[in-house]
């Protein structure tokens, strides 16, 4: 049987809408190649995440 994916955020809850998945491309100090920094941050902190 196939497994069913279980959502981590409850369907009726509005708490999940308070967070946004952000992805930023940064250069690795070791190799110099680009890597992706993915995080779930609060909607208010999105601009701060990209300023760093």
Tab-separated table of N, CA, C and O in Angstrom:
chain	number	residue	atom	x	y	z
A	1	UNK	N	0.826	-1.183	0.000
A	1	UNK	CA	0.000	0.000	0.000
A	1	UNK	C	0.871	1.248	0.000
A	1	UNK	O	1.943	1.258	0.568
A	2	UNK	N	0.365	2.271	-0.601
A	2	UNK	CA	1.092	3.537	-0.641
A	2	UNK	C	0.899	4.275	0.682
A	2	UNK	O	-0.170	4.227	1.272
A	3	UNK	N	1.949	4.951	1.096
A	3	UNK	CA	1.853	5.728	2.324
A	3	UNK	C	1.203	7.075	2.015
A	3	UNK	O	1.417	7.650	0.952
A	4	UNK	N	0.460	7.537	2.953
A	4	UNK	CA	-0.190	8.830	2.796
A	4	UNK	C	0.632	9.876	3.546
A	4	UNK	O	0.983	9.681	4.697
A	5	UNK	N	0.952	10.959	2.881
A	5	UNK	CA	1.726	12.019	3.523
A	5	UNK	C	0.859	12.713	4.566
A	5	UNK	O	-0.295	13.026	4.324
A	6	UNK	N	1.430	12.938	5.721
A	6	UNK	CA	0.707	13.571	6.811
A	6	UNK	C	1.133	15.029	6.883
A	6	UNK	O	2.311	15.342	6.958
A	7	UNK	N	0.181	15.920	6.838
A	7	UNK	CA	0.485	17.351	6.916
A	7	UNK	C	0.915	17.708	8.331
A	7	UNK	O	0.330	17.242	9.298
A	8	UNK	N	1.926	18.546	8.443
A	8	UNK	CA	2.397	18.958	9.760
A	8	UNK	C	1.563	20.108	10.304
A	8	UNK	O	1.545	20.346	11.493
A	9	UNK	N	0.891	20.839	9.429
A	9	UNK	CA	0.033	21.932	9.867
A	9	UNK	C	-1.413	21.473	9.774
A	9	UNK	O	-1.838	20.929	8.770
A	10	UNK	N	-2.163	21.686	10.833
A	10	UNK	CA	-3.556	21.263	10.836
A	10	UNK	C	-4.359	22.056	9.814
A	10	UNK	O	-4.097	23.229	9.580
A	11	UNK	N	-5.331	21.400	9.245
A	11	UNK	CA	-6.108	22.010	8.170
A	11	UNK	C	-6.886	23.231	8.644
A	11	UNK	O	-6.940	24.246	7.976
A	12	UNK	N	-7.485	23.181	9.806
A	12	UNK	CA	-8.304	24.278	10.295
A	12	UNK	C	-7.521	25.395	10.946
A	12	UNK	O	-8.044	26.467	11.215
A	13	UNK	N	-6.272	25.179	11.213
A	13	UNK	CA	-5.466	26.162	11.931
A	13	UNK	C	-4.988	27.266	10.998
A	13	UNK	O	-4.600	27.022	9.869
A	14	UNK	N	-4.980	28.493	11.479
A	14	UNK	CA	-4.490	29.628	10.699
A	14	UNK	C	-3.020	29.907	10.998
A	14	UNK	O	-2.439	30.810	10.419
A	15	UNK	N	-2.410	29.150	11.900
A	15	UNK	CA	-1.015	29.378	12.274
A	15	UNK	C	-0.061	29.139	11.113
A	15	UNK	O	0.993	29.750	11.041
A	16	UNK	N	-0.391	28.253	10.218
A	16	UNK	CA	0.477	27.939	9.094
A	16	UNK	C	0.621	29.086	8.121
A	16	UNK	O	1.607	29.185	7.401
A	17	UNK	N	-0.342	29.971	8.089
A	17	UNK	CA	-0.276	31.110	7.174
A	17	UNK	C	0.615	32.221	7.709
A	17	UNK	O	0.876	33.193	7.017
A	18	UNK	N	1.089	32.083	8.924
A	18	UNK	CA	1.952	33.094	9.522
A	18	UNK	C	3.410	32.882	9.132
A	18	UNK	O	4.249	33.699	9.461
A	19	UNK	N	3.709	31.813	8.406
A	19	UNK	CA	5.076	31.490	8.019
A	19	UNK	C	5.208	31.415	6.502
A	19	UNK	O	4.266	31.064	5.802
A	20	UNK	N	6.396	31.737	6.014
A	20	UNK	CA	6.690	31.704	4.596
A	20	UNK	C	7.990	30.943	4.398
A	20	UNK	O	8.936	31.111	5.154
A	21	UNK	N	8.037	30.116	3.349
A	21	UNK	CA	9.277	29.421	3.005
A	21	UNK	C	10.093	30.353	2.126
A	21	UNK	O	9.632	30.801	1.081
A	22	UNK	N	11.311	30.663	2.563
A	22	UNK	CA	12.184	31.557	1.812
A	22	UNK	C	13.429	30.797	1.379
A	22	UNK	O	13.929	29.934	2.098
A	23	UNK	N	13.901	31.128	0.205
A	23	UNK	CA	15.090	30.484	-0.357
A	23	UNK	C	16.033	31.592	-0.824
A	23	UNK	O	15.634	32.466	-1.586
A	24	UNK	N	17.274	31.523	-0.334
A	24	UNK	CA	18.271	32.526	-0.709
A	24	UNK	C	19.507	31.812	-1.237
A	24	UNK	O	19.956	30.819	-0.662
A	25	UNK	N	20.061	32.313	-2.328
A	25	UNK	CA	21.267	31.733	-2.897
A	25	UNK	C	22.471	32.470	-2.317
A	25	UNK	O	22.564	33.692	-2.403
A	26	UNK	N	23.378	31.720	-1.676
A	26	UNK	CA	24.575	32.313	-1.069
A	26	UNK	C	25.806	31.558	-1.556
A	26	UNK	O	25.728	30.397	-1.944
A	27	UNK	N	26.930	32.226	-1.531
A	27	UNK	CA	28.183	31.605	-1.966
A	27	UNK	C	28.835	30.900	-0.780
A	27	UNK	O	28.971	31.469	0.293
A	28	UNK	N	29.242	29.653	-0.980
A	28	UNK	CA	29.893	28.875	0.061
A	28	UNK	C	31.305	29.399	0.295
A	28	UNK	O	32.063	29.570	-0.658
A	29	UNK	N	31.687	29.635	1.553
A	29	UNK	CA	33.046	30.125	1.811
A	29	UNK	C	34.128	29.077	1.538
A	29	UNK	O	35.260	29.422	1.224
A	30	UNK	N	33.765	27.792	1.642
A	30	UNK	CA	34.749	26.725	1.416
A	30	UNK	C	35.083	26.548	-0.056
A	30	UNK	O	36.238	26.584	-0.455
A	31	UNK	N	34.056	26.333	-0.870
A	31	UNK	CA	34.283	25.968	-2.263
A	31	UNK	C	34.054	27.106	-3.241
A	31	UNK	O	34.504	27.027	-4.377
A	32	UNK	N	33.344	28.125	-2.821
A	32	UNK	CA	33.039	29.225	-3.719
A	32	UNK	C	31.818	28.947	-4.587
A	32	UNK	O	31.394	29.810	-5.340
A	33	UNK	N	31.252	27.758	-4.480
A	33	UNK	CA	30.061	27.420	-5.250
A	33	UNK	C	28.830	28.007	-4.562
A	33	UNK	O	28.848	28.301	-3.373
A	34	UNK	N	27.777	28.166	-5.315
A	34	UNK	CA	26.539	28.684	-4.742
A	34	UNK	C	25.761	27.561	-4.075
A	34	UNK	O	25.691	26.455	-4.589
A	35	UNK	N	25.184	27.853	-2.918
A	35	UNK	CA	24.327	26.914	-2.191
A	35	UNK	C	23.033	27.651	-1.859
A	35	UNK	O	22.978	28.878	-1.856
A	36	UNK	N	21.997	26.898	-1.580
A	36	UNK	CA	20.702	27.475	-1.285
A	36	UNK	C	20.409	27.359	0.200
A	36	UNK	O	20.536	26.299	0.785
A	37	UNK	N	20.007	28.469	0.803
A	37	UNK	CA	19.641	28.523	2.211
A	37	UNK	C	18.120	28.588	2.269
A	37	UNK	O	17.528	29.603	1.911
A	38	UNK	N	17.484	27.486	2.683
A	38	UNK	CA	16.026	27.409	2.756
A	38	UNK	C	15.599	27.420	4.212
A	38	UNK	O	16.149	26.690	5.022
A	39	UNK	N	14.600	28.239	4.528
A	39	UNK	CA	14.086	28.312	5.900
A	39	UNK	C	12.606	28.655	5.885
A	39	UNK	O	12.104	29.244	4.943
A	40	UNK	N	11.956	28.311	6.975
A	40	UNK	CA	10.589	28.747	7.223
A	40	UNK	C	10.688	29.884	8.235
A	40	UNK	O	11.171	29.678	9.341
A	41	UNK	N	10.305	31.075	7.835
A	41	UNK	CA	10.391	32.232	8.728
A	41	UNK	C	9.017	32.880	8.850
A	41	UNK	O	8.157	32.716	7.988
A	42	UNK	N	8.839	33.628	9.907
A	42	UNK	CA	7.588	34.358	10.107
A	42	UNK	C	7.457	35.428	9.037
A	42	UNK	O	8.457	35.943	8.524
A	43	UNK	N	6.227	35.759	8.678
A	43	UNK	CA	5.986	36.738	7.620
A	43	UNK	C	6.639	38.084	7.919
A	43	UNK	O	7.094	38.767	7.016
A	44	UNK	N	6.714	38.449	9.194
A	44	UNK	CA	7.308	39.729	9.555
A	44	UNK	C	8.827	39.735	9.374
A	44	UNK	O	9.433	40.783	9.229
A	45	UNK	N	9.457	38.563	9.390
A	45	UNK	CA	10.913	38.474	9.351
A	45	UNK	C	11.474	38.182	7.964
A	45	UNK	O	12.672	37.962	7.816
A	46	UNK	N	10.640	38.207	6.934
A	46	UNK	CA	11.108	37.867	5.591
A	46	UNK	C	12.122	38.883	5.091
A	46	UNK	O	13.183	38.514	4.582
A	47	UNK	N	11.858	40.153	5.248
A	47	UNK	CA	12.784	41.184	4.765
A	47	UNK	C	14.099	41.127	5.524
A	47	UNK	O	15.168	41.333	4.950
A	48	UNK	N	14.055	40.842	6.821
A	48	UNK	CA	15.274	40.715	7.612
A	48	UNK	C	16.121	39.541	7.149
A	48	UNK	O	17.347	39.596	7.175
A	49	UNK	N	15.472	38.459	6.734
A	49	UNK	CA	16.207	37.284	6.248
A	49	UNK	C	17.021	37.626	5.011
A	49	UNK	O	18.168	37.212	4.882
A	50	UNK	N	16.454	38.402	4.101
A	50	UNK	CA	17.162	38.727	2.862
A	50	UNK	C	18.184	39.849	3.045
A	50	UNK	O	19.074	39.993	2.231
A	51	UNK	N	18.100	40.615	4.121
A	51	UNK	CA	19.085	41.659	4.380
A	51	UNK	C	20.414	41.096	4.826
A	51	UNK	O	21.459	41.687	4.602
A	52	UNK	N	20.390	39.944	5.483
A	52	UNK	CA	21.627	39.351	6.017
A	52	UNK	C	22.532	38.899	4.918
A	52	UNK	O	22.195	38.413	3.911
